[in-house]
Amino acid sequence: MLSKAFLSLIVLAASVTAAVPPTKRATCSGGQTTANEACCVWFDVLDDIQENLFSGGDCGDEAHESLRLIFHDAIAFSPALTATGQFGGGGADGSIMAHTDVEIQNPANNGLDEIIEAQRPFALKHNVSFGDFIQFAGAVGVANCNGGPQVQFFAGRSNDSQPAPPGLVPQPTDSVTDILNRVGDAGFSAVELVWMLVSHTVAAQETVDPSIPGAPFDSTPKDFDAQFFVETMLNGTLTPGSALQSGEALSPYPGEFRLQSDALIGRDSRTACEWQKMIADRANMLQKFEQTVLKLSLLGFDQSTLTDCSDVIPVATGTVADPFLPAGMTMDDIESSCDSTPFPSLSAVPGPVTSIPVA
């Protein structure tokens, strides 16, 4: 039987709970609600870019390149340079858009001028900073992909930036050690490098081989699935273009492009087992990607000084297939590189080998 004292505690707890007022949300001019009135402008930006940048909310080339731009703007950040008294970059400050004439000279940023110039008018039109816009467009673009992640978005960066120092963005020709050292300087571990590369599941190349722009890194470039991690581990046997380019590795499938750096990272002892985990648990893959993109977006900034406008980002829809082998492939084609854990057993989709169309 419950004591009177215990019953009194229950009543008191219920009273305290009932006394907590609900969180008040701001209502924007368009009727949307958000946790902070300062976020209302982003609903206007959202409507504009979904219609006029992302072609009605498509997970196409502009979405892929917007996601790439998040990384290239933010990763040019070097505490090691700063420690020597030099400017080490401002992180996710929009400098790649503010100083495009300088930063586009970096070979790693080759081809980004098109998405930068496509995005810039929207930032100017809505009077938002370049740093904020780059992060917002990347989060919205990837949410347009089937089964995409829910990337958090914090606003409030200024347009005060300097050109990022050269040589801080990794290239596909770099060794795994060089790439790990570079991202390590920016504050990321070896496993976090793998989590960054989840973005390649909806990515394509444009300039490594200019003869085949839009050649995707896996067979499902509109699906935010684990196929990139599967297909990068298939034995490479062909070149999708006319010849093997600098920064390119042999591809396993017609129409599919493989970066040299991806091939090496998937097979390196420091990253191979985490790479394999992305195949085994998609929910974990999504969570790790969301976590890492947030960390990237805050490089150079104090999160407490920014405003959380994540509730403006659309929720991705759709489902994706479990990991599979492309038609005509078998488990014998997998080059497993994790010594501690067997590669997940996968089945091939039926049918003949067919060329993958451009993304």
Short mmCIF file of C-alpha atoms in Angstrom, two decimals:
data_model
loop_
_atom_site.label_atom_id
_atom_site.label_comp_id
_atom_site.label_asym_id
_atom_site.label_seq_id
_atom_site.Cartn_x
_atom_site.Cartn_y
_atom_site.Cartn_z
CA MET A 1 0.00 0.00 0.00
CA LEU A 2 1.39 3.45 -0.93
CA SER A 3 2.21 5.71 2.00
CA LYS A 4 0.69 9.18 2.30
CA ALA A 5 4.17 10.69 2.06
CA PHE A 6 4.85 8.89 -1.26
CA LEU A 7 1.48 9.98 -2.65
CA SER A 8 2.27 13.56 -1.67
CA LEU A 9 5.55 13.36 -3.59
CA ILE A 10 3.72 12.14 -6.71
CA VAL A 11 1.22 15.01 -6.47
CA LEU A 12 4.04 17.51 -5.97
CA ALA A 13 6.00 16.18 -8.97
CA ALA A 14 2.89 16.35 -11.14
CA SER A 15 2.26 19.92 -10.03
CA VAL A 16 5.82 20.97 -10.88
CA THR A 17 5.56 19.32 -14.30
CA ALA A 18 2.26 21.01 -15.00
CA ALA A 19 3.69 24.38 -13.96
CA VAL A 20 6.41 24.32 -16.66
CA PRO A 21 5.10 26.49 -19.49
CA PRO A 22 5.33 25.18 -23.05
CA THR A 23 8.17 26.55 -25.14
CA LYS A 24 6.90 29.56 -27.04
CA ARG A 25 7.57 29.46 -30.77
CA ALA A 26 7.81 32.43 -33.09
CA THR A 27 5.36 32.70 -35.98
CA CYS A 28 6.95 33.99 -39.19
CA SER A 29 5.27 36.17 -41.83
CA GLY A 30 4.60 33.14 -44.00
CA GLY A 31 2.84 31.32 -41.18
CA GLN A 32 5.74 28.98 -40.35
CA THR A 33 6.78 28.54 -36.73
CA THR A 34 10.31 28.34 -35.39
CA ALA A 35 12.04 28.28 -32.04
CA ASN A 36 13.66 31.66 -32.69
CA GLU A 37 12.30 34.65 -34.60
CA ALA A 38 15.78 35.29 -36.02
CA CYS A 39 15.34 32.09 -38.05
CA CYS A 40 12.30 33.36 -39.99
CA VAL A 41 14.42 34.74 -42.83
CA TRP A 42 15.63 31.21 -43.55
CA PHE A 43 12.13 30.07 -44.52
CA ASP A 44 12.22 32.67 -47.31
CA VAL A 45 15.67 31.44 -48.33
CA LEU A 46 14.43 27.85 -48.23
CA ASP A 47 11.51 28.49 -50.58
CA ASP A 48 13.74 30.42 -52.97
CA ILE A 49 16.57 27.89 -53.24
CA GLN A 50 14.32 24.85 -53.39
CA GLU A 51 12.59 26.31 -56.42
CA ASN A 52 15.41 28.19 -58.11
CA LEU A 53 18.65 26.44 -57.08
CA PHE A 54 17.61 22.86 -56.44
CA SER A 55 15.05 22.61 -59.28
CA GLY A 56 12.05 21.99 -57.08
CA GLY A 57 13.85 20.06 -54.35
CA ASP A 58 15.94 17.67 -56.45
CA CYS A 59 18.99 15.74 -55.24
CA GLY A 60 20.91 16.71 -58.35
CA ASP A 61 24.24 18.28 -59.22
CA GLU A 62 23.54 21.51 -57.31
CA ALA A 63 22.68 19.56 -54.15
CA HIS A 64 25.82 17.43 -54.50
CA GLU A 65 28.06 20.44 -55.06
CA SER A 66 26.45 22.40 -52.21
CA LEU A 67 27.34 19.57 -49.86
CA ARG A 68 30.90 19.55 -51.21
CA LEU A 69 31.13 23.30 -50.62
CA ILE A 70 30.47 22.87 -46.88
CA PHE A 71 33.65 20.83 -46.59
CA HIS A 72 35.85 23.00 -48.79
CA ASP A 73 34.87 26.20 -46.99
CA ALA A 74 35.28 24.80 -43.47
CA ILE A 75 38.28 22.47 -43.62
CA ALA A 76 40.70 25.27 -44.61
CA PHE A 77 41.35 25.79 -40.90
CA SER A 78 44.73 25.18 -39.28
CA PRO A 79 45.44 25.68 -35.58
CA ALA A 80 49.01 24.56 -36.37
CA LEU A 81 49.49 27.56 -38.67
CA THR A 82 47.88 29.85 -36.10
CA ALA A 83 50.30 28.57 -33.46
CA THR A 84 53.22 29.83 -35.59
CA GLY A 85 51.76 33.34 -35.73
CA GLN A 86 50.30 32.96 -39.23
CA PHE A 87 46.67 33.19 -40.26
CA GLY A 88 45.29 29.67 -40.08
CA GLY A 89 41.97 30.22 -41.83
CA GLY A 90 38.56 31.15 -40.47
CA GLY A 91 36.87 27.77 -40.80
CA ALA A 92 33.22 27.83 -41.88
CA ASP A 93 33.28 31.58 -42.48
CA GLY A 94 32.22 31.76 -46.12
CA SER A 95 35.66 32.91 -47.27
CA ILE A 96 35.49 30.63 -50.30
CA MET A 97 32.55 32.74 -51.52
CA ALA A 98 33.83 36.09 -50.28
CA HIS A 99 37.28 35.56 -51.80
CA THR A 100 36.56 33.20 -54.65
CA ASP A 101 39.16 34.82 -56.90
CA VAL A 102 41.85 33.75 -54.42
CA GLU A 103 40.60 30.42 -53.08
CA ILE A 104 39.55 29.02 -56.46
CA GLN A 105 43.24 29.02 -57.37
CA ASN A 106 43.69 26.16 -54.92
CA PRO A 107 43.66 23.02 -57.13
CA ALA A 108 41.51 21.21 -54.53
CA ASN A 109 38.73 23.76 -55.17
CA ASN A 110 38.75 23.21 -58.92
CA GLY A 111 35.22 23.29 -60.32
CA LEU A 112 33.57 24.89 -57.29
CA ASP A 113 33.28 28.27 -58.99
CA GLU A 114 30.03 27.20 -60.67
CA ILE A 115 28.16 26.38 -57.44
CA ILE A 116 29.65 29.41 -55.69
CA GLU A 117 28.39 31.74 -58.40
CA ALA A 118 25.02 29.96 -58.43
CA GLN A 119 24.65 30.42 -54.67
CA ARG A 120 26.02 33.94 -54.24
CA PRO A 121 22.96 35.83 -55.59
CA PHE A 122 20.69 34.10 -53.07
CA ALA A 123 22.86 35.13 -50.13
CA LEU A 124 22.96 38.72 -51.37
CA LYS A 125 19.22 38.80 -52.14
CA HIS A 126 18.24 37.65 -48.65
CA ASN A 127 20.98 39.60 -46.87
CA VAL A 128 22.48 36.59 -45.11
CA SER A 129 26.17 35.93 -44.68
CA PHE A 130 28.09 33.74 -47.08
CA GLY A 131 29.19 31.43 -44.26
CA ASP A 132 25.61 30.90 -43.10
CA PHE A 133 24.33 30.43 -46.63
CA ILE A 134 26.90 27.77 -47.52
CA GLN A 135 25.98 25.73 -44.45
CA PHE A 136 22.24 26.19 -45.02
CA ALA A 137 22.31 25.27 -48.70
CA GLY A 138 24.36 22.15 -47.97
CA ALA A 139 21.96 21.01 -45.25
CA VAL A 140 18.89 21.62 -47.45
CA GLY A 141 20.48 20.05 -50.52
CA VAL A 142 21.35 16.78 -48.79
CA ALA A 143 17.86 16.65 -47.23
CA ASN A 144 16.53 16.54 -50.80
CA CYS A 145 18.24 13.19 -51.29
CA ASN A 146 16.24 10.01 -50.78
CA GLY A 147 16.63 8.93 -47.15
CA GLY A 148 18.91 11.88 -46.42
CA PRO A 149 20.23 12.98 -43.03
CA GLN A 150 18.91 15.74 -40.77
CA VAL A 151 21.84 18.15 -40.63
CA GLN A 152 21.72 20.82 -37.93
CA PHE A 153 22.06 24.46 -38.96
CA PHE A 154 23.29 27.31 -36.80
CA ALA A 155 23.12 30.90 -38.09
CA GLY A 156 24.85 34.10 -37.12
CA ARG A 157 28.23 34.15 -38.87
CA SER A 158 29.39 37.53 -40.15
CA ASN A 159 30.78 38.32 -43.58
CA ASP A 160 34.09 39.35 -42.04
CA SER A 161 36.65 36.92 -43.48
CA GLN A 162 40.08 36.61 -45.03
CA PRO A 163 41.14 34.28 -47.86
CA ALA A 164 42.00 30.86 -46.49
CA PRO A 165 45.69 29.91 -46.72
CA PRO A 166 46.55 27.62 -49.66
CA GLY A 167 47.15 23.91 -49.28
CA LEU A 168 44.63 23.22 -46.51
CA VAL A 169 42.03 21.31 -48.53
CA PRO A 170 42.96 17.65 -49.17
CA GLN A 171 43.17 16.44 -52.76
CA PRO A 172 42.44 13.00 -54.25
CA THR A 173 46.12 12.65 -55.15
CA ASP A 174 47.19 12.96 -51.49
CA SER A 175 48.35 9.96 -49.47
CA VAL A 176 46.17 8.69 -46.62
CA THR A 177 48.79 9.86 -44.13
CA ASP A 178 48.78 13.37 -45.58
CA ILE A 179 44.98 13.51 -45.51
CA LEU A 180 44.84 12.23 -41.92
CA ASN A 181 47.44 14.79 -40.88
CA ARG A 182 45.51 17.61 -42.55
CA VAL A 183 42.12 16.77 -41.04
CA GLY A 184 43.87 15.99 -37.77
CA ASP A 185 45.23 19.54 -37.68
CA ALA A 186 41.64 20.77 -38.08
CA GLY A 187 40.55 18.60 -35.15
CA PHE A 188 39.25 15.42 -36.78
CA SER A 189 40.27 11.83 -36.08
CA ALA A 190 40.75 8.99 -38.56
CA VAL A 191 37.22 7.67 -37.96
CA GLU A 192 35.80 11.16 -38.40
CA LEU A 193 37.47 11.30 -41.81
CA VAL A 194 35.43 8.22 -42.74
CA TRP A 195 32.29 9.90 -41.42
CA MET A 196 33.00 12.97 -43.58
CA LEU A 197 33.20 10.71 -46.62
CA VAL A 198 29.62 9.54 -46.10
CA SER A 199 28.90 12.60 -48.26
CA HIS A 200 30.31 10.71 -51.24
CA THR A 201 27.25 8.48 -51.30
CA VAL A 202 25.51 11.30 -53.20
CA ALA A 203 28.59 12.72 -54.90
CA ALA A 204 30.04 12.81 -58.39
CA GLN A 205 33.23 14.05 -60.01
CA GLU A 206 33.33 17.02 -62.33
CA THR A 207 36.94 17.97 -63.03
CA VAL A 208 39.24 15.04 -62.23
CA ASP A 209 38.22 13.73 -65.64
CA PRO A 210 36.53 16.66 -67.46
CA SER A 211 35.46 14.35 -70.29
CA ILE A 212 32.84 12.67 -68.06
CA PRO A 213 31.44 15.37 -65.72
CA GLY A 214 28.79 14.07 -63.36
CA ALA A 215 30.21 10.54 -63.16
CA PRO A 216 28.97 9.31 -59.74
CA PHE A 217 30.93 7.57 -57.00
CA ASP A 218 28.35 4.81 -56.65
CA SER A 219 25.40 3.34 -58.50
CA THR A 220 22.72 5.21 -56.45
CA PRO A 221 23.78 8.89 -56.45
CA LYS A 222 20.34 10.20 -55.42
CA ASP A 223 20.04 7.80 -52.46
CA PHE A 224 21.71 8.51 -49.12
CA ASP A 225 22.62 4.86 -48.63
CA ALA A 226 25.77 2.87 -47.92
CA GLN A 227 26.49 1.88 -51.53
CA PHE A 228 29.51 4.17 -51.79
CA PHE A 229 31.22 2.19 -49.03
CA VAL A 230 30.33 -1.12 -50.68
CA GLU A 231 31.30 -0.23 -54.22
CA THR A 232 34.57 1.46 -53.29
CA MET A 233 35.69 -1.93 -51.96
CA LEU A 234 35.00 -3.76 -55.23
CA ASN A 235 38.03 -4.70 -57.28
CA GLY A 236 38.72 -1.96 -59.84
CA THR A 237 39.04 -3.17 -63.41
CA LEU A 238 38.22 -0.29 -65.77
CA THR A 239 38.29 3.44 -66.43
CA PRO A 240 34.94 5.13 -67.09
CA GLY A 241 36.60 7.82 -69.21
CA SER A 242 39.12 7.61 -72.03
CA ALA A 243 42.16 7.23 -69.75
CA LEU A 244 43.13 6.99 -66.07
CA GLN A 245 43.58 10.49 -64.66
CA SER A 246 45.72 11.84 -61.84
CA GLY A 247 43.72 11.33 -58.65
CA GLU A 248 41.62 8.53 -60.19
CA ALA A 249 41.65 4.82 -59.34
CA LEU A 250 40.30 1.98 -61.44
CA SER A 251 36.52 1.63 -61.23
CA PRO A 252 34.56 -1.60 -60.71
CA TYR A 253 31.59 -0.68 -62.89
CA PRO A 254 30.85 1.11 -66.17
CA GLY A 255 29.99 4.77 -65.61
CA GLU A 256 31.18 4.80 -61.99
CA PHE A 257 34.11 6.98 -60.95
CA ARG A 258 36.54 6.23 -58.15
CA LEU A 259 38.82 8.75 -56.48
CA GLN A 260 42.29 7.49 -55.65
CA SER A 261 41.98 8.84 -52.09
CA ASP A 262 38.69 7.00 -51.50
CA ALA A 263 40.18 3.72 -52.71
CA LEU A 264 43.16 4.12 -50.40
CA ILE A 265 41.21 5.24 -47.32
CA GLY A 266 38.84 2.28 -47.65
CA ARG A 267 41.82 -0.10 -47.62
CA ASP A 268 44.05 1.58 -45.02
CA SER A 269 44.42 -0.16 -41.65
CA ARG A 270 43.70 3.10 -39.81
CA THR A 271 40.30 3.57 -41.47
CA ALA A 272 39.21 0.26 -43.04
CA CYS A 273 37.25 -1.12 -40.09
CA GLU A 274 35.29 2.11 -39.59
CA TRP A 275 34.64 2.15 -43.34
CA GLN A 276 33.12 -1.31 -43.05
CA LYS A 277 30.91 -0.22 -40.11
CA MET A 278 29.19 2.26 -42.41
CA ILE A 279 27.93 -0.71 -44.44
CA ALA A 280 26.78 -2.72 -41.44
CA ASP A 281 24.66 -0.06 -39.71
CA ARG A 282 23.05 2.71 -41.77
CA ALA A 283 21.45 4.40 -38.74
CA ASN A 284 24.90 4.73 -37.23
CA MET A 285 26.21 6.04 -40.57
CA LEU A 286 23.58 8.80 -40.60
CA GLN A 287 24.20 9.75 -36.99
CA LYS A 288 27.96 9.93 -37.44
CA PHE A 289 27.61 12.00 -40.60
CA GLU A 290 25.23 14.48 -38.94
CA GLN A 291 27.61 14.77 -35.99
CA THR A 292 30.63 15.40 -38.21
CA VAL A 293 28.95 17.95 -40.47
CA LEU A 294 27.88 19.90 -37.38
CA LYS A 295 31.48 19.89 -36.14
CA LEU A 296 32.67 21.09 -39.56
CA SER A 297 30.09 23.87 -39.60
CA LEU A 298 31.33 25.20 -36.27
CA LEU A 299 35.04 25.35 -37.12
CA GLY A 300 36.22 28.82 -36.20
CA PHE A 301 33.06 29.62 -34.25
CA ASP A 302 31.64 29.35 -30.75
CA GLN A 303 28.32 27.50 -30.98
CA SER A 304 26.91 29.48 -28.05
CA THR A 305 27.13 32.71 -30.09
CA LEU A 306 25.08 31.27 -32.98
CA THR A 307 21.33 30.67 -33.29
CA ASP A 308 19.96 27.17 -33.76
CA CYS A 309 17.76 27.32 -36.88
CA SER A 310 17.73 23.56 -37.47
CA ASP A 311 13.93 23.48 -37.47
CA VAL A 312 13.96 25.26 -40.85
CA ILE A 313 15.78 22.36 -42.55
CA PRO A 314 13.32 20.03 -44.34
CA VAL A 315 12.98 16.46 -43.15
CA ALA A 316 14.23 14.03 -45.79
CA THR A 317 11.73 11.52 -47.09
CA GLY A 318 11.86 8.14 -48.77
CA THR A 319 13.60 4.91 -47.99
CA VAL A 320 16.73 3.33 -49.41
CA ALA A 321 17.64 -0.28 -50.09
CA ASP A 322 19.88 -2.29 -47.83
CA PRO A 323 23.47 -2.55 -49.09
CA PHE A 324 23.86 -4.78 -52.13
CA LEU A 325 26.30 -5.82 -54.81
CA PRO A 326 25.70 -4.35 -58.27
CA ALA A 327 24.47 -6.74 -60.95
CA GLY A 328 27.15 -9.13 -62.14
CA MET A 329 29.28 -8.78 -58.99
CA THR A 330 29.96 -11.41 -56.31
CA MET A 331 31.54 -11.34 -52.85
CA ASP A 332 34.75 -12.52 -54.51
CA ASP A 333 35.01 -9.05 -56.05
CA ILE A 334 35.20 -7.42 -52.60
CA GLU A 335 38.67 -6.41 -51.39
CA SER A 336 38.03 -6.64 -47.66
CA SER A 337 40.63 -4.74 -45.64
CA CYS A 338 39.48 -4.91 -42.00
CA ASP A 339 41.38 -7.65 -40.21
CA SER A 340 39.20 -7.71 -37.09
CA THR A 341 35.72 -8.04 -38.60
CA PRO A 342 34.41 -10.00 -41.60
CA PHE A 343 32.98 -7.97 -44.46
CA PRO A 344 29.15 -8.00 -44.39
CA SER A 345 27.64 -10.69 -46.60
CA LEU A 346 25.78 -9.05 -49.49
CA SER A 347 23.65 -10.29 -52.38
CA ALA A 348 23.85 -9.03 -55.94
CA VAL A 349 20.86 -7.47 -57.65
CA PRO A 350 19.67 -9.58 -60.58
CA GLY A 351 20.28 -8.70 -64.19
CA PRO A 352 23.20 -7.89 -66.47
CA VAL A 353 25.96 -5.36 -65.92
CA THR A 354 24.72 -1.95 -67.08
CA SER A 355 26.42 1.44 -67.24
CA ILE A 356 25.55 3.91 -64.47
CA PRO A 357 24.18 7.21 -65.84
CA VAL A 358 25.71 10.53 -64.82
CA ALA A 359 24.38 12.02 -61.60
#
